[in-house]
Amino acid sequence: MFSAVFGSVEQGIIYAIMALGVYLTFRVLDFPDLTVDGSFVTGAAVAATMIVFDYHPLVATLTAILVGFFAGCITGLLHTKGKINPLLSGILMMIALYSINLRIMGLTTESSVGRPNIPLLNSETIFSKFQGFWSSLGIDEAINGFLAGLGLEHLPSTWGTLVLMILVVVIIKFIADWFLQTEVGLAIRATGDNKKMIRSFSASTDTLVILGLGISNALVAFSGSLIAQYGKFADNGMGIGMIIIGLASVIIGEAIFGTKTIFRTTLAVVIGAVIYRIVLGLSLRVKILDSGDMKLITAVIVIAALIIPQVLEKRREKSRKAKRQAERMAIKSSQGGHSVVEAGSSQ
């Protein structure tokens, strides 16, 4: 059980970067961007291809981020300059990226034809590079020794990946918090709320939409590149349903932690991604379910995340109405009592 939860937390933190990108488009920009399913694979394909060509994993990851940013900007251009519906813009870019990703991975073959996947089993990744430094610290032995003393079994071989990803996600989260409170970030938020209003201040909403989509897909591609290096492979089908996973993370986090401030909302998105992976991982341990049921489980989790908060809110509202009604009845009763006393004293 502990090993399953630990693996889910590791993956959840990596997917949290993608969830932050989805949050920027769906919540901040109010733009239903389906490019995510394609740009996630683009990040994985670019990073894996460059690693196969012996580029440093860090350089490969940064390149994947830039390519993801470019893909998001194209979606923005299709919508703003091409006047194409936002949903259709994302679908068109997602379809285009399917073939582009095949071509990118095909660069590793002699004929450069499309290739559906790339294995990285014997390649150096960001995680293996960091593990070389982490193992020299001797922290794994100390942590596992302590947990073994508590009676836990099947402990992870290393905590380095988890520590690295926590550091990366914390940095990205604080950068996102800072950016959304800058002049440009506030303008992007205002564009998502009311484009007409922000235009009245002579701001270019087209540029803001393109920038927001670029940043969002850069984060998604970053997550894809890390997942490829974490799982030691890149596959053209790994992005299917990724937008649902991102939305599930956002919805779960917001339902549990709320959205009162930017700091709280981005934290909720990150924790929501981890919770989603834990629930998914534990669900797959049920004997009647297998890996083929993952999409079904995802749909059920999203449905529950959408319906349960509404049911709870209706109950709270009903309770508040009943409380207000009781208070009004008490006030009327008190006023009626005073009237009787005053009438009796006047006699």
CSV table of C-alpha atoms in Angstrom, one decimal, residues 3 20 27 35-36 66-67 70 72 76 81 87 113 126 129 135 158 166 191 214-215 217 231 298 314 347:
chain,number,residue,atom,x,y,z
A,3,SER,CA,4.7,1.8,-2.3
A,20,LEU,CA,-1.2,24.4,-13.5
A,27,ARG,CA,-9.8,29.3,-15.2
A,35,THR,CA,-4.1,21.6,-27.4
A,36,VAL,CA,-3.0,20.0,-24.1
A,66,LEU,CA,10.1,26.1,-25.8
A,67,VAL,CA,8.4,23.9,-28.4
A,70,PHE,CA,5.4,27.7,-29.6
A,72,GLY,CA,0.3,27.1,-27.6
A,76,GLY,CA,-3.7,31.5,-29.9
A,81,LYS,CA,-5.9,36.2,-36.0
A,87,LEU,CA,-12.6,25.0,-28.9
A,113,VAL,CA,9.6,8.3,-40.9
A,126,ILE,CA,17.2,14.4,-15.3
A,129,LYS,CA,21.5,12.7,-13.1
A,135,SER,CA,22.7,8.8,-3.4
A,158,THR,CA,15.1,6.3,-3.5
A,166,ILE,CA,8.8,18.9,-4.9
A,191,THR,CA,-8.9,39.3,-20.3
A,214,GLY,CA,1.9,29.8,-24.9
A,215,ILE,CA,2.8,29.7,-21.2
A,217,ASN,CA,1.3,24.7,-23.1
A,231,GLY,CA,8.7,6.4,-17.2
A,298,THR,CA,-11.0,9.1,-14.4
A,314,LYS,CA,-27.0,23.0,-1.6
A,347,GLN,CA,-53.9,48.7,31.5
